Coordinates of C-alpha atoms in Angstrom, one line a residue:
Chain Z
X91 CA 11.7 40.5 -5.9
X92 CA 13.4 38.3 -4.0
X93 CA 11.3 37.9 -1.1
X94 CA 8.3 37.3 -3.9
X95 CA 10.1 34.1 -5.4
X96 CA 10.4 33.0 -2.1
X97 CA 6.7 32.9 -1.4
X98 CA 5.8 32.0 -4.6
X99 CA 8.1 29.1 -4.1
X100 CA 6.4 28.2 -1.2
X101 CA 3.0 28.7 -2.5
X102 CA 3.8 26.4 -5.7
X103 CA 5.0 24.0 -3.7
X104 CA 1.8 23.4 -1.8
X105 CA -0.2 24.4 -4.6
X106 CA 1.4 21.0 -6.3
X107 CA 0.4 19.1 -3.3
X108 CA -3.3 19.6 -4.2
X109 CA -3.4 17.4 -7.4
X110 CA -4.2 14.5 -5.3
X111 CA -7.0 12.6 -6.6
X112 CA -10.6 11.6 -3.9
X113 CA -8.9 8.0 -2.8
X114 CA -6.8 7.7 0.4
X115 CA -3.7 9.6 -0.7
X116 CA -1.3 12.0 0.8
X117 CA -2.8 15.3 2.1
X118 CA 0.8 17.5 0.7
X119 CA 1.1 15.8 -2.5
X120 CA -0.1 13.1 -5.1
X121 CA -0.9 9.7 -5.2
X122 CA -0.9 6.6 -8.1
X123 CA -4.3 5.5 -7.3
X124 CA -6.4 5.0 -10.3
X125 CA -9.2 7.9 -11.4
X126 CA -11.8 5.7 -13.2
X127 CA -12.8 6.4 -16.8
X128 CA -15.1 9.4 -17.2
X129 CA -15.1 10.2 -13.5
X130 CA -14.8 13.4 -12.8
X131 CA -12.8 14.2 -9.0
X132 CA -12.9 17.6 -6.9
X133 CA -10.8 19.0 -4.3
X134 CA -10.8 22.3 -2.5
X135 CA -8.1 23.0 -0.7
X136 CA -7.3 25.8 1.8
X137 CA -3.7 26.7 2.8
X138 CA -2.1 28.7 5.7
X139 CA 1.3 29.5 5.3
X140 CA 3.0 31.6 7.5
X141 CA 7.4 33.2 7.0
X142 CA 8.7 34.9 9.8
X143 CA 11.8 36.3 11.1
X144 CA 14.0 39.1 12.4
X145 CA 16.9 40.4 10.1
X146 CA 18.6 42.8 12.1
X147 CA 15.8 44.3 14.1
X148 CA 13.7 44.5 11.4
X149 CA 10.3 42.1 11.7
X150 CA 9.4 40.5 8.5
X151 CA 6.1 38.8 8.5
X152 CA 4.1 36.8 5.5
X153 CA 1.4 35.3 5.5
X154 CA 0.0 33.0 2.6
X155 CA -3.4 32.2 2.5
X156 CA -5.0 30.1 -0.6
X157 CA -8.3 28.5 -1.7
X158 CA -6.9 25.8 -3.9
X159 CA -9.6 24.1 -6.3
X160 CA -8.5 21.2 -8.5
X161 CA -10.6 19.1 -11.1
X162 CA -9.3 15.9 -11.9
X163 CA -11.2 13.3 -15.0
X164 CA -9.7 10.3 -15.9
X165 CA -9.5 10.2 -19.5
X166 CA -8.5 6.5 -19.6
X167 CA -8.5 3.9 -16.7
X168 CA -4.4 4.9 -17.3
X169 CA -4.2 8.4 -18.3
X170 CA -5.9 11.3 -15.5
X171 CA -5.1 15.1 -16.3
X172 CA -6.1 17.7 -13.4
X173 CA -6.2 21.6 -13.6
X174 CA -5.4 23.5 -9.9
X175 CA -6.4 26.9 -9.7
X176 CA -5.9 29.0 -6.4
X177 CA -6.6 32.0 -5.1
X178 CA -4.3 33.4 -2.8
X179 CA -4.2 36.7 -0.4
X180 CA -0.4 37.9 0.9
X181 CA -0.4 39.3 3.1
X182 CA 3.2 41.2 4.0
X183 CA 4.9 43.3 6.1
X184 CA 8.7 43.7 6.6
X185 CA 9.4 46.3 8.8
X186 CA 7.5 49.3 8.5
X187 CA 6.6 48.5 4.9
X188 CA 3.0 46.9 4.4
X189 CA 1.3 45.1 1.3
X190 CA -1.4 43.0 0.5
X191 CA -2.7 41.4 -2.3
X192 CA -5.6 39.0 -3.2
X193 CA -6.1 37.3 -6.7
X194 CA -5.8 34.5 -9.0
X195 CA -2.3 32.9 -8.3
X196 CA -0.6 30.7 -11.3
X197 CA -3.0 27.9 -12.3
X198 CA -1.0 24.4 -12.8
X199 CA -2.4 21.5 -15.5
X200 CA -1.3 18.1 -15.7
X201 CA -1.3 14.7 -16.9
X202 CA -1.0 11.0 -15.0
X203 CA 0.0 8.3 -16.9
X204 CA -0.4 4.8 -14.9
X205 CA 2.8 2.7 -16.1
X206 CA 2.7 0.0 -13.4
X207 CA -0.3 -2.2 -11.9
X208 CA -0.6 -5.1 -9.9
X209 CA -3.8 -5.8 -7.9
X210 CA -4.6 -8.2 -5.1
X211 CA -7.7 -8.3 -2.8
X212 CA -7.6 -5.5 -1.0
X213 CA -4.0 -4.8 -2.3
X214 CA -2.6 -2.8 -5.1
X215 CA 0.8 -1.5 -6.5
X216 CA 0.6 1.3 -8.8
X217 CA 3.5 3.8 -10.4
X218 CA 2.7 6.9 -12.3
X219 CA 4.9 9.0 -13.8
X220 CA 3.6 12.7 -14.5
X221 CA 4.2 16.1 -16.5
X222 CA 2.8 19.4 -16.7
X223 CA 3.4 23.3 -16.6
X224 CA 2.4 26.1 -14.3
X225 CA 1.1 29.3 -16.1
X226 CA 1.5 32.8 -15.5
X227 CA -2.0 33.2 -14.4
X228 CA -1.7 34.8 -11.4
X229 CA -0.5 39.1 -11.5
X230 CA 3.6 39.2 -11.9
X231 CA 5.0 40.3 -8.7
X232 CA 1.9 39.6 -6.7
X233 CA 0.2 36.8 -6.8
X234 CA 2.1 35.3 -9.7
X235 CA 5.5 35.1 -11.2
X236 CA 4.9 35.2 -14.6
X237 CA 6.9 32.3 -15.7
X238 CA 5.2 29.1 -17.5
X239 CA 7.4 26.5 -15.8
X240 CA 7.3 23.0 -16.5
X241 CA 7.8 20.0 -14.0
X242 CA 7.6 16.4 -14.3
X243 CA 7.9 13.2 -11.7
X244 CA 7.3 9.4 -10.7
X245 CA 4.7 8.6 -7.9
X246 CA 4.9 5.0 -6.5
X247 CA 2.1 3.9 -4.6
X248 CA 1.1 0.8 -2.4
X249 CA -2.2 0.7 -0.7
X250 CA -4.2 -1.7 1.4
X251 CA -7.4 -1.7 3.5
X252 CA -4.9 -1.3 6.7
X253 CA -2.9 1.3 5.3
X254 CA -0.9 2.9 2.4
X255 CA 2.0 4.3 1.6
X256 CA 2.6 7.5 -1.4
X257 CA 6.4 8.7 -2.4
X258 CA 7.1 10.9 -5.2
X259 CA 10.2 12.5 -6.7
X260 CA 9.4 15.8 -8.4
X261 CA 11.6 18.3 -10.5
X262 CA 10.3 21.8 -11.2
X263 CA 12.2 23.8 -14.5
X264 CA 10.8 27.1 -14.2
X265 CA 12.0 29.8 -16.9
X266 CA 12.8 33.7 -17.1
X267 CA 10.2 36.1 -17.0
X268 CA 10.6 40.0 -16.3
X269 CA 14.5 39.4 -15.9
X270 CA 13.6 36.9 -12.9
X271 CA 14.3 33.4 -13.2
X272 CA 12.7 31.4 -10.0
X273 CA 15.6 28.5 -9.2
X274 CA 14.9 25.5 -10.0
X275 CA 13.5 22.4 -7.4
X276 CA 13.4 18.9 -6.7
X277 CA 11.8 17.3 -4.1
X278 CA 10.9 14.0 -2.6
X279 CA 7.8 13.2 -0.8
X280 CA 6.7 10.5 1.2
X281 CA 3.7 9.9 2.8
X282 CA 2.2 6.4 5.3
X283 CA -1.7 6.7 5.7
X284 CA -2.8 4.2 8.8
X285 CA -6.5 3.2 9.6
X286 CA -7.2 4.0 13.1
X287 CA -10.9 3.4 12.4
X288 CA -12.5 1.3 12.4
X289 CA -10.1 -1.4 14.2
X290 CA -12.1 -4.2 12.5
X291 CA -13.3 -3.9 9.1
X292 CA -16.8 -5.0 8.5
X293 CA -18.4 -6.1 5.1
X294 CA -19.6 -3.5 4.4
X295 CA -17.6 -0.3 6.8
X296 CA -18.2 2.7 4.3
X297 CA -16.1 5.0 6.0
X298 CA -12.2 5.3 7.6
X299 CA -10.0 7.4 9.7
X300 CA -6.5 7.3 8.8
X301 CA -4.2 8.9 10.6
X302 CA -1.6 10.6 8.0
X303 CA 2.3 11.6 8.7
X304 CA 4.3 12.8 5.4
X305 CA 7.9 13.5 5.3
X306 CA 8.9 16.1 2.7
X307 CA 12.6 16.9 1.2
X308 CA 13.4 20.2 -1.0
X309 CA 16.1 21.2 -3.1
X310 CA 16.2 24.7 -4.3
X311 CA 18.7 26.2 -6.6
X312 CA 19.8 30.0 -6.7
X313 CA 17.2 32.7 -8.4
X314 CA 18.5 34.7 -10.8
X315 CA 17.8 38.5 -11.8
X316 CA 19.0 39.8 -15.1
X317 CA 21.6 36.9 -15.1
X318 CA 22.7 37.2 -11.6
X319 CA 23.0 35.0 -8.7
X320 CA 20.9 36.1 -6.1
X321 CA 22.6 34.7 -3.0
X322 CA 19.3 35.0 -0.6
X323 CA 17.9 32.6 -2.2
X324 CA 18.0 28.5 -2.6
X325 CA 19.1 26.0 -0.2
X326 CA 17.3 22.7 1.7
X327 CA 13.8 22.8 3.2
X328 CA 12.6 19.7 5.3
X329 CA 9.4 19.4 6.7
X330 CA 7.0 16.8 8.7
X331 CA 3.5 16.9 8.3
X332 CA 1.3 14.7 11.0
X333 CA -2.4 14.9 10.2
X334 CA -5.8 12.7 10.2
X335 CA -7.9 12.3 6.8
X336 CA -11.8 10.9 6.9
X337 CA -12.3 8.8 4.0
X338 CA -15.9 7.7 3.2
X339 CA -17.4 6.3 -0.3
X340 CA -18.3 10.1 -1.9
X341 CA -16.0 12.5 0.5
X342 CA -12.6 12.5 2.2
X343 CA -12.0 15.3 5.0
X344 CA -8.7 15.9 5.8
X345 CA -5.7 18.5 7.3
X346 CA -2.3 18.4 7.9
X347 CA 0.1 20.5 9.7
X348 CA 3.4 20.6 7.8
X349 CA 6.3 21.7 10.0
X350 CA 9.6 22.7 9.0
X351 CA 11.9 20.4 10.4
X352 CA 15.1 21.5 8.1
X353 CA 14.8 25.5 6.7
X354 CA 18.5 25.5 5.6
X355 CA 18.2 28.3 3.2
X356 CA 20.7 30.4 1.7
X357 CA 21.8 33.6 3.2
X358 CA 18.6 36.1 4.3
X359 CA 15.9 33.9 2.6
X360 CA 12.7 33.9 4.7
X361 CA 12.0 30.5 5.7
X362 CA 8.6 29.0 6.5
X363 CA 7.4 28.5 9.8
X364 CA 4.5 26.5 9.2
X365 CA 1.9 25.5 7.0
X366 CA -1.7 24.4 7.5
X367 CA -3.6 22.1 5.5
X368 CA -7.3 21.6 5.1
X369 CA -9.0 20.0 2.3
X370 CA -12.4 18.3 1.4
X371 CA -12.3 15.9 -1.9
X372 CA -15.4 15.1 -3.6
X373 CA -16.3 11.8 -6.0
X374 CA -18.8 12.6 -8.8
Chain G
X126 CA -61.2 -17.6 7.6
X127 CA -60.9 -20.2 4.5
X128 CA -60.7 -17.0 2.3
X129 CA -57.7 -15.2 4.5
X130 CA -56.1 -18.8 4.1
X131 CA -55.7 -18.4 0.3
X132 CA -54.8 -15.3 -0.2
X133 CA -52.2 -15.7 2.6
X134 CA -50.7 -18.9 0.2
X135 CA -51.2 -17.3 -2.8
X136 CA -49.2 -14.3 -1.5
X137 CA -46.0 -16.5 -0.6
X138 CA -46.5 -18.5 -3.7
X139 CA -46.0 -15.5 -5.6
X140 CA -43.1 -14.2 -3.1
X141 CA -41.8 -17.6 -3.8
X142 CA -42.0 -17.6 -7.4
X143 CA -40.2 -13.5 -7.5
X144 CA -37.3 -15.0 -5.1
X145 CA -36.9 -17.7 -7.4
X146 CA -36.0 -15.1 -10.1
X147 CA -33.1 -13.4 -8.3
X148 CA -29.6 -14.0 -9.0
X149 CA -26.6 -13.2 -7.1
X150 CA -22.8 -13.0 -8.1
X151 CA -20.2 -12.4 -6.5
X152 CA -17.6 -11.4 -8.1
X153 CA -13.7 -11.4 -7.1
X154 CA -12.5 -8.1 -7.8
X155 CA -9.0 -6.8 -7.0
X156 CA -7.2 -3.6 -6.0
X157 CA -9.7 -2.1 -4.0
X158 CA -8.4 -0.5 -1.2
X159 CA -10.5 2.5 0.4
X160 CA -14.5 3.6 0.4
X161 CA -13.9 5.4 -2.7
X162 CA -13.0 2.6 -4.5
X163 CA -16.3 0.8 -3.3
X164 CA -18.2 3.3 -4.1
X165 CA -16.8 3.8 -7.8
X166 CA -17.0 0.1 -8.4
X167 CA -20.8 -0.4 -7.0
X168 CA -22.2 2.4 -8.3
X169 CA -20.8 1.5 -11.9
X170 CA -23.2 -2.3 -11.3
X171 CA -25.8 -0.5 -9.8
X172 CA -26.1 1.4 -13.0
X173 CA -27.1 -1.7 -15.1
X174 CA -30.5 -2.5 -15.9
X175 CA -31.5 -5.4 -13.3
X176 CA -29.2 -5.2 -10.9
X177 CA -31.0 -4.6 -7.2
X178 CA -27.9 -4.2 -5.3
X179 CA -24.3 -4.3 -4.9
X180 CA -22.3 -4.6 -1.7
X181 CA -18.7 -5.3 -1.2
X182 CA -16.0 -6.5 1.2
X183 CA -13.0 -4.9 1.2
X184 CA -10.7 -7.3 2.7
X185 CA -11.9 -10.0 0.3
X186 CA -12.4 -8.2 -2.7
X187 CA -16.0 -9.6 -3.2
X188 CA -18.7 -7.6 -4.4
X189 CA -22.3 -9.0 -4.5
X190 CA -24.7 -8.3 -6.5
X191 CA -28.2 -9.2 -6.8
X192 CA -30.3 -9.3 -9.9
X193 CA -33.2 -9.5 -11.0
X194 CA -32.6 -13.1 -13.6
X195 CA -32.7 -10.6 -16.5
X196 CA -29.0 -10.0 -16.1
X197 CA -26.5 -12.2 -17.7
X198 CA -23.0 -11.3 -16.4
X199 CA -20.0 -12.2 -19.1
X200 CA -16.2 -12.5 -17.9
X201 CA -15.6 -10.2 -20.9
X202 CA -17.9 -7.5 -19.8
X203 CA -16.9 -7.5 -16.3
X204 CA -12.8 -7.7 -17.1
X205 CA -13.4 -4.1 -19.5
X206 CA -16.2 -2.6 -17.1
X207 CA -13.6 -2.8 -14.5
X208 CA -10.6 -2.3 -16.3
X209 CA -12.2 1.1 -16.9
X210 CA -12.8 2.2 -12.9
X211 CA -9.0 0.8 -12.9
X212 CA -9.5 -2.5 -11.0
X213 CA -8.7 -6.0 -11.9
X214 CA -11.8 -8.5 -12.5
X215 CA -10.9 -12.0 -11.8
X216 CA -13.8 -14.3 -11.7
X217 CA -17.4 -15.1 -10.6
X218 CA -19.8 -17.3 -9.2
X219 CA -23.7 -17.3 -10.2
X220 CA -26.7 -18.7 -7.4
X221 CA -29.6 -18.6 -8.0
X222 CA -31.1 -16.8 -4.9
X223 CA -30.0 -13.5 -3.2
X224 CA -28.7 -14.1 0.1
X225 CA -30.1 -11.5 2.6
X226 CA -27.0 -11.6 4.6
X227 CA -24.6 -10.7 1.7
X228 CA -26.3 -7.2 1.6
X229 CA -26.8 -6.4 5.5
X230 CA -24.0 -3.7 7.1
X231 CA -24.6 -6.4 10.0
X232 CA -22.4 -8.9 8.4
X233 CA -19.0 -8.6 10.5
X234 CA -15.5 -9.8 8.9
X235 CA -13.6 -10.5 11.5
X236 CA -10.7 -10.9 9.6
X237 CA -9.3 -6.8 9.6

């Protein structure tokens, strides 16, 4: 059980990072650019994330793999709510034991409500705050954790045509289920998108390479089963996350590698060794 | 030879007369940062009846459009049409021919 929250914390974790909307934006989490009224946004999103260590001569080895696809529709030129719904394969194996399981994970809905605005040409300032919950969709124990936690956060934003720049504060509340109670997160994200190309905008240049880096902070508390502490669990996770995203008027391409750069985790808590993102936004 | 003559006028009298009837605006739009943005804001104009074409700049903020004369742009409809795709309208000039050059991807800005 505890090795589960462990990757299911890491999986929600990226899984959050997909409710970016089709502008620039950051590639592991969100951004406060605006989805227009009545447009409807897609992202798929495919994840690699790999734990590895050795605990006393014993190999333990997962890996995370998940098809992330998020729906976004701007109900107002203020207020966007998405829905993310992955599929993920786990694929484990610590020491001589084996498992694998494929499935729906736990699907996530939110809602983005634009409180600040302030537009220039070819500039803009936006902040968002944002809510939702993530629901026990996915099977308990293996490709879910059957809690419905709820989370909320701020995004500030602050974009030109040369480059922009995405930071968020999260905080995840997740509840009990099945005597398990996932700790609970914060984070802080932050995330500088540069155009490489073209050098020199012309009138009308209809498509740009950025190239990405994203800095990422976590906070875990403790799980708890039945009420008690589990002391493998919790503790800091840093990572870094270089990457390039190609952004033209009806597609972005993107991927990011996000590297652990801090894994200070609490006692024999399996700690991340890298993740791999790839993801292809569509307008409609 | 007289005939071919004629026609040849009455050809660019008439081309004349339908370049007459074009308007362009362009119109100072704010907040638009990436191709998406563009793309949202000129596909929202191209939508309207008599509207030929939209282009714009990102490092200006101007987006042309050319008409046809049938369309008869408002500051009001222009603030809430953007306000919607989560821009900022600020203002707009009107002449009375399209300029060919305002709708090329040849037109460099040199100021990126």
């Amino acid at each position: 059980m505890m090795k589960m929250s462990i990757q299911t914390a890491c999986i929600l974790g990226l899984l959050m990072a997909t409710s970016g909307t089709a502008l620039a934006a950051p590639i592991t989490f969100n951004t406060a650019l605006p989805v227009s009224k009545g447009e409807l946004l897609a992202r798929q999103q495919f994840i690699v994330t790999n734990l590895s260590d050795r605990l006393n001569g014993m190999k333990r080895d997962v890996t995370v793999r998940a098809g992330v696809s998020v729906l976004g529709y701007g109900v107002t030129p203020k207020l966007a709510l998405f829905g993310v719904a992955p599929l993920v394969n786990i694929d484990r194996e610590i020491g001589s034991m084996n498992s694998n399981f494929t499935g729906l994970g736990d699907a996530t809905i939110f809602a983005r409500y634009e409180i600040y605005r302030n537009d220039s040409p070819g500039k803009t300032i936006r902040i968002a705050p944002f809510a939702g919950a993530t629901l026990p969709t996915g099977r308990t124990g293996k490709t879910g954790d059957g809690s419905t936690d709820g989370f909320a956060g701020l995004i500030f934003t602050a974009a030109s045509t040369n480059w922009n720049f995405d930071s968020q504060i999260k905080y995840v509340a997740n509840t009990r289920a099945n005597g398990f109670e996932r700790g609970d997160t914060i984070s802080a994200d932050a995330s500088l998108q540069y155009r490489l190309l073209p050098k020199t905008i012309a009138a009308n240049s209809d498509a740009f390479l950025y190239g990405v880096l994203e800095a990422n902070v976590t906070q875990l508390q403790r799980d708890r089963l039945s009420g008690v502490i589990n002391p493998n669990s919790g503790g800091t996770q840093a990572f870094l996350s270089p990457g390039l995203q190609y952004a033209t008027k009806r597609w972005i391409a993107e991927t990011a590698l996000k590297i652990p750069v801090v894994n200070d985790l609490h006692g024999t808590a399996l700690a991340p060794d890298y993740s791999l993102v790839t993801s292809l936004r569509f307008n409609f | 030879m007289f005939k071919t003559l004629t026609l040849s006028l009455g050809l660019a009298m008439l081309a004349g007369s339908a370049l007459a009837a074009e308007t362009e605006y362009k119109l100072q739009v704010d907040g638009m940062t990436c191709p998406f943005c563009v793309a949202t804001s000129e596909k929202a104009l191209k939508k309207i009846k008599g509207v030929k074409a939209a282009n714009a700049n990102f490092e200006s903020g101007v987006i042309n459009v050319c008409t046809d004369g049938s369309v008869n742009f408002t500051d009001d409809q222009l603030k809430a049409m953007f306000l919607d795709k989560g821009f900022t309208y600020r203002s707009m000039t009107k002449t009375e021919t399209c300029s060919a050059s305002d709708f090329t991807k040849k037109n460099e800005d040199t100021t990126g």
